[in-house]
Amino acid sequence: MMMPPRLVAALTLMGLTMWGAVDAIWLTLPSDGTTKCVSEDIQNNVLVLADYHVIVDDGNAAATTPAVSARVTSPYGNNLHHQENVTSGQFAFTTREAGVYLACFWVDSHHGGDAALTLSLDWKIGIAAKDWDSVAKKDKIEGVELELVKLEGIVQAIHENLNYLKDREAEMREVSEQTNARVAWFSIMSLGTCMVASVIQLWRLQHYFQKKKLI
């Protein structure tokens, strides 16, 4: 089934937007050690690259750069990256689980300053993390041909992401239907229990009144 040209153009434009929107994230880390996290819902078998470093005030460049700690965890809580007392670092991995990945940062406990720190995080996922220079050298392509290969990769990434969202929507719909069915059965059982309790109560009242010869 072929997609309409307008849809193809829209998806390509979306991909170009995603390709160009790989900017660093700045996090403000309080000096009391409060943890700040960045989360991303990523599907399975996706490449993730990230670099982070503490931003030093230009007016106080001679001072010692404060250290931070970093931890990256998978949706099931597995540690993918853990560093302590560092001013910069990087991590790279290919996802093995679909779900929300967390990258958390906090100021080291021995940091003596009272001012908050600023951390720059450059997080690249999927097609944005691919080393196109190596691809160009390996396949001996350049110019327009290389740009077409990039577009092909972007469209493929969008297609895989749409399939992932479709699967997640199907899972959520199945869970919702199962929950509705269980609630319906619970309501029926509750109604049946109330009816049985009412019948027993009426029988006992009738038996009591007959015993007292009130009826």
PDB file of C-alpha atoms in Angstrom, residues 1-168:
ATOM      1  CA  MET A   1       0.000   0.000   0.000  1.00  0.00           C
ATOM      2  CA  MET A   2       1.528   3.301  -1.137  1.00  0.00           C
ATOM      3  CA  MET A   3       1.297   6.367   1.057  1.00  0.00           C
ATOM      4  CA  PRO A   4      -0.053   9.645  -0.410  1.00  0.00           C
ATOM      5  CA  PRO A   5       2.657  12.091  -1.521  1.00  0.00           C
ATOM      6  CA  ARG A   6       1.526  14.656   1.059  1.00  0.00           C
ATOM      7  CA  LEU A   7       1.899  12.121   3.856  1.00  0.00           C
ATOM      8  CA  VAL A   8       5.376  11.178   2.628  1.00  0.00           C
ATOM      9  CA  ALA A   9       6.342  14.850   2.518  1.00  0.00           C
ATOM     10  CA  ALA A  10       4.956  15.400   6.024  1.00  0.00           C
ATOM     11  CA  LEU A  11       6.876  12.441   7.418  1.00  0.00           C
ATOM     12  CA  THR A  12      10.062  13.593   5.699  1.00  0.00           C
ATOM     13  CA  LEU A  13       9.615  17.092   7.112  1.00  0.00           C
ATOM     14  CA  MET A  14       9.038  15.574  10.557  1.00  0.00           C
ATOM     15  CA  GLY A  15      12.208  13.561  10.172  1.00  0.00           C
ATOM     16  CA  LEU A  16      14.222  16.607   9.123  1.00  0.00           C
ATOM     17  CA  THR A  17      12.857  18.463  12.131  1.00  0.00           C
ATOM     18  CA  MET A  18      13.858  15.582  14.407  1.00  0.00           C
ATOM     19  CA  TRP A  19      17.267  15.425  12.730  1.00  0.00           C
ATOM     20  CA  GLY A  20      17.950  19.112  13.296  1.00  0.00           C
ATOM     21  CA  ALA A  21      16.513  19.334  16.821  1.00  0.00           C
ATOM     22  CA  VAL A  22      19.377  17.673  18.660  1.00  0.00           C
ATOM     23  CA  ASP A  23      20.222  20.404  21.164  1.00  0.00           C
ATOM     24  CA  ALA A  24      21.782  20.136  24.583  1.00  0.00           C
ATOM     25  CA  ILE A  25      19.578  20.134  27.667  1.00  0.00           C
ATOM     26  CA  TRP A  26      20.582  22.320  30.599  1.00  0.00           C
ATOM     27  CA  LEU A  27      19.766  21.048  34.079  1.00  0.00           C
ATOM     28  CA  THR A  28      19.982  23.129  37.262  1.00  0.00           C
ATOM     29  CA  LEU A  29      21.249  20.925  40.093  1.00  0.00           C
ATOM     30  CA  PRO A  30      20.641  22.202  43.650  1.00  0.00           C
ATOM     31  CA  SER A  31      23.661  22.217  45.975  1.00  0.00           C
ATOM     32  CA  ASP A  32      21.799  20.140  48.602  1.00  0.00           C
ATOM     33  CA  GLY A  33      22.157  16.986  46.492  1.00  0.00           C
ATOM     34  CA  THR A  34      18.606  16.858  45.132  1.00  0.00           C
ATOM     35  CA  THR A  35      18.445  14.550  42.123  1.00  0.00           C
ATOM     36  CA  LYS A  36      17.306  15.826  38.724  1.00  0.00           C
ATOM     37  CA  CYS A  37      16.355  13.288  36.042  1.00  0.00           C
ATOM     38  CA  VAL A  38      15.684  13.272  32.326  1.00  0.00           C
ATOM     39  CA  SER A  39      13.412  10.530  30.993  1.00  0.00           C
ATOM     40  CA  GLU A  40      12.805   9.228  27.490  1.00  0.00           C
ATOM     41  CA  ASP A  41      10.417   6.542  26.251  1.00  0.00           C
ATOM     42  CA  ILE A  42      12.565   4.483  23.858  1.00  0.00           C
ATOM     43  CA  GLN A  43      11.744   1.337  21.947  1.00  0.00           C
ATOM     44  CA  ASN A  44      13.897  -1.776  21.778  1.00  0.00           C
ATOM     45  CA  ASN A  45      17.177  -1.996  19.806  1.00  0.00           C
ATOM     46  CA  VAL A  46      17.825   1.753  19.562  1.00  0.00           C
ATOM     47  CA  LEU A  47      21.253   3.382  19.846  1.00  0.00           C
ATOM     48  CA  VAL A  48      21.635   6.027  22.574  1.00  0.00           C
ATOM     49  CA  LEU A  49      24.599   8.395  22.898  1.00  0.00           C
ATOM     50  CA  ALA A  50      25.040  11.170  25.447  1.00  0.00           C
ATOM     51  CA  ASP A  51      27.666  13.610  26.684  1.00  0.00           C
ATOM     52  CA  TYR A  52      27.355  15.705  29.815  1.00  0.00           C
ATOM     53  CA  HIS A  53      29.527  18.275  31.570  1.00  0.00           C
ATOM     54  CA  VAL A  54      29.311  20.890  34.286  1.00  0.00           C
ATOM     55  CA  ILE A  55      29.090  24.421  32.929  1.00  0.00           C
ATOM     56  CA  VAL A  56      31.631  26.730  34.590  1.00  0.00           C
ATOM     57  CA  ASP A  57      30.945  30.432  34.997  1.00  0.00           C
ATOM     58  CA  ASP A  58      33.291  32.388  32.738  1.00  0.00           C
ATOM     59  CA  GLY A  59      33.717  35.016  35.436  1.00  0.00           C
ATOM     60  CA  ASN A  60      34.977  32.393  37.874  1.00  0.00           C
ATOM     61  CA  ALA A  61      36.973  30.147  35.542  1.00  0.00           C
ATOM     62  CA  ALA A  62      39.892  29.914  37.956  1.00  0.00           C
ATOM     63  CA  ALA A  63      37.790  28.199  40.608  1.00  0.00           C
ATOM     64  CA  THR A  64      37.687  24.438  40.937  1.00  0.00           C
ATOM     65  CA  THR A  65      34.956  22.880  38.830  1.00  0.00           C
ATOM     66  CA  PRO A  66      32.381  21.245  41.131  1.00  0.00           C
ATOM     67  CA  ALA A  67      31.753  17.520  40.706  1.00  0.00           C
ATOM     68  CA  VAL A  68      28.506  15.687  40.110  1.00  0.00           C
ATOM     69  CA  SER A  69      27.287  12.091  40.060  1.00  0.00           C
ATOM     70  CA  ALA A  70      25.354  10.430  37.264  1.00  0.00           C
ATOM     71  CA  ARG A  71      23.266   7.290  36.915  1.00  0.00           C
ATOM     72  CA  VAL A  72      21.396   5.893  33.896  1.00  0.00           C
ATOM     73  CA  THR A  73      18.829   3.134  34.399  1.00  0.00           C
ATOM     74  CA  SER A  74      16.693   0.982  32.121  1.00  0.00           C
ATOM     75  CA  PRO A  75      12.900   0.525  32.462  1.00  0.00           C
ATOM     76  CA  TYR A  76      13.531  -2.557  34.647  1.00  0.00           C
ATOM     77  CA  GLY A  77      16.003  -0.732  36.900  1.00  0.00           C
ATOM     78  CA  ASN A  78      19.257  -2.075  35.437  1.00  0.00           C
ATOM     79  CA  ASN A  79      22.244   0.286  35.753  1.00  0.00           C
ATOM     80  CA  LEU A  80      23.581   1.268  32.345  1.00  0.00           C
ATOM     81  CA  HIS A  81      25.941   4.020  33.508  1.00  0.00           C
ATOM     82  CA  HIS A  82      27.125   5.163  36.944  1.00  0.00           C
ATOM     83  CA  GLN A  83      29.797   7.754  37.698  1.00  0.00           C
ATOM     84  CA  GLU A  84      30.591   9.688  40.858  1.00  0.00           C
ATOM     85  CA  ASN A  85      32.687  12.792  41.522  1.00  0.00           C
ATOM     86  CA  VAL A  86      33.079  13.759  37.857  1.00  0.00           C
ATOM     87  CA  THR A  87      32.851  17.038  35.995  1.00  0.00           C
ATOM     88  CA  SER A  88      32.045  15.460  32.629  1.00  0.00           C
ATOM     89  CA  GLY A  89      31.281  12.095  31.126  1.00  0.00           C
ATOM     90  CA  GLN A  90      29.535  10.183  28.396  1.00  0.00           C
ATOM     91  CA  PHE A  91      27.552   7.007  27.959  1.00  0.00           C
ATOM     92  CA  ALA A  92      26.455   4.896  25.017  1.00  0.00           C
ATOM     93  CA  PHE A  93      24.271   1.816  24.821  1.00  0.00           C
ATOM     94  CA  THR A  94      21.784  -0.013  22.641  1.00  0.00           C
ATOM     95  CA  THR A  95      18.426  -0.483  24.314  1.00  0.00           C
ATOM     96  CA  ARG A  96      17.412  -4.050  25.180  1.00  0.00           C
ATOM     97  CA  GLU A  97      14.092  -3.143  26.785  1.00  0.00           C
ATOM     98  CA  ALA A  98      11.275  -0.943  25.535  1.00  0.00           C
ATOM     99  CA  GLY A  99      10.118   1.701  28.001  1.00  0.00           C
ATOM    100  CA  VAL A 100      11.217   4.772  29.920  1.00  0.00           C
ATOM    101  CA  TYR A 101      14.972   5.271  30.405  1.00  0.00           C
ATOM    102  CA  LEU A 102      16.159   7.606  33.168  1.00  0.00           C
ATOM    103  CA  ALA A 103      19.332   9.697  33.318  1.00  0.00           C
ATOM    104  CA  CYS A 104      19.702  11.191  36.805  1.00  0.00           C
ATOM    105  CA  PHE A 105      22.270  13.709  38.085  1.00  0.00           C
ATOM    106  CA  TRP A 106      23.029  15.203  41.494  1.00  0.00           C
ATOM    107  CA  VAL A 107      25.729  17.308  43.138  1.00  0.00           C
ATOM    108  CA  ASP A 108      28.351  15.377  45.110  1.00  0.00           C
ATOM    109  CA  SER A 109      27.954  15.557  48.891  1.00  0.00           C
ATOM    110  CA  HIS A 110      31.380  17.117  49.488  1.00  0.00           C
ATOM    111  CA  HIS A 111      30.588  20.098  47.263  1.00  0.00           C
ATOM    112  CA  GLY A 112      30.936  23.045  49.605  1.00  0.00           C
ATOM    113  CA  GLY A 113      29.202  25.767  47.605  1.00  0.00           C
ATOM    114  CA  ASP A 114      25.669  27.001  48.176  1.00  0.00           C
ATOM    115  CA  ALA A 115      24.940  27.980  44.577  1.00  0.00           C
ATOM    116  CA  ALA A 116      23.180  25.621  42.203  1.00  0.00           C
ATOM    117  CA  LEU A 117      25.139  24.046  39.361  1.00  0.00           C
ATOM    118  CA  THR A 118      24.282  23.951  35.688  1.00  0.00           C
ATOM    119  CA  LEU A 119      24.790  20.722  33.765  1.00  0.00           C
ATOM    120  CA  SER A 120      24.715  20.412  29.989  1.00  0.00           C
ATOM    121  CA  LEU A 121      23.369  17.111  28.626  1.00  0.00           C
ATOM    122  CA  ASP A 122      23.598  16.305  24.915  1.00  0.00           C
ATOM    123  CA  TRP A 123      21.296  13.286  24.500  1.00  0.00           C
ATOM    124  CA  LYS A 124      21.075  11.673  21.050  1.00  0.00           C
ATOM    125  CA  ILE A 125      18.746   8.802  20.213  1.00  0.00           C
ATOM    126  CA  GLY A 126      18.350   6.572  17.175  1.00  0.00           C
ATOM    127  CA  ILE A 127      19.046   8.190  13.837  1.00  0.00           C
ATOM    128  CA  ALA A 128      20.524  11.309  15.495  1.00  0.00           C
ATOM    129  CA  ALA A 129      23.189   9.164  17.193  1.00  0.00           C
ATOM    130  CA  LYS A 130      24.413   7.537  13.999  1.00  0.00           C
ATOM    131  CA  ASP A 131      27.952   8.350  12.837  1.00  0.00           C
ATOM    132  CA  TRP A 132      27.293   9.445   9.268  1.00  0.00           C
ATOM    133  CA  ASP A 133      30.944  10.264   8.607  1.00  0.00           C
ATOM    134  CA  SER A 134      31.838   6.618   9.159  1.00  0.00           C
ATOM    135  CA  VAL A 135      28.944   5.538   6.952  1.00  0.00           C
ATOM    136  CA  ALA A 136      30.110   7.844   4.170  1.00  0.00           C
ATOM    137  CA  LYS A 137      33.677   6.547   4.354  1.00  0.00           C
ATOM    138  CA  LYS A 138      32.617   2.913   4.532  1.00  0.00           C
ATOM    139  CA  ASP A 139      30.148   3.059   1.625  1.00  0.00           C
ATOM    140  CA  LYS A 140      32.156   5.681  -0.286  1.00  0.00           C
ATOM    141  CA  ILE A 141      29.224   8.029  -0.737  1.00  0.00           C
ATOM    142  CA  GLU A 142      28.988  11.796  -0.451  1.00  0.00           C
ATOM    143  CA  GLY A 143      26.931  14.803  -1.420  1.00  0.00           C
ATOM    144  CA  VAL A 144      23.358  14.207  -2.542  1.00  0.00           C
ATOM    145  CA  GLU A 145      23.692  10.432  -2.243  1.00  0.00           C
ATOM    146  CA  LEU A 146      24.671  10.750   1.414  1.00  0.00           C
ATOM    147  CA  GLU A 147      21.732  13.075   2.090  1.00  0.00           C
ATOM    148  CA  LEU A 148      19.384  10.553   0.468  1.00  0.00           C
ATOM    149  CA  VAL A 149      20.778   7.807   2.702  1.00  0.00           C
ATOM    150  CA  LYS A 150      20.160  10.060   5.702  1.00  0.00           C
ATOM    151  CA  LEU A 151      16.579  10.679   4.568  1.00  0.00           C
ATOM    152  CA  GLU A 152      16.067   6.961   4.094  1.00  0.00           C
ATOM    153  CA  GLY A 153      17.288   6.356   7.635  1.00  0.00           C
ATOM    154  CA  ILE A 154      15.004   9.094   8.977  1.00  0.00           C
ATOM    155  CA  VAL A 155      11.945   7.661   7.199  1.00  0.00           C
ATOM    156  CA  GLN A 156      12.801   4.180   8.464  1.00  0.00           C
ATOM    157  CA  ALA A 157      13.150   5.520  12.021  1.00  0.00           C
ATOM    158  CA  ILE A 158       9.766   7.253  11.751  1.00  0.00           C
ATOM    159  CA  HIS A 159       8.197   4.047  10.412  1.00  0.00           C
ATOM    160  CA  GLU A 160       9.636   2.004  13.295  1.00  0.00           C
ATOM    161  CA  ASN A 161       8.482   4.602  15.806  1.00  0.00           C
ATOM    162  CA  LEU A 162       4.947   4.553  14.366  1.00  0.00           C
ATOM    163  CA  ASN A 163       4.894   0.754  14.628  1.00  0.00           C
ATOM    164  CA  TYR A 164       6.119   1.018  18.221  1.00  0.00           C
ATOM    165  CA  LEU A 165       3.393   3.515  19.088  1.00  0.00           C
ATOM    166  CA  LYS A 166       0.827   1.283  17.373  1.00  0.00           C
ATOM    167  CA  ASP A 167       1.945  -1.716  19.456  1.00  0.00           C
ATOM    168  CA  ARG A 168       1.871   0.349  22.666  1.00  0.00           C
TER     169      ARG A 168
END
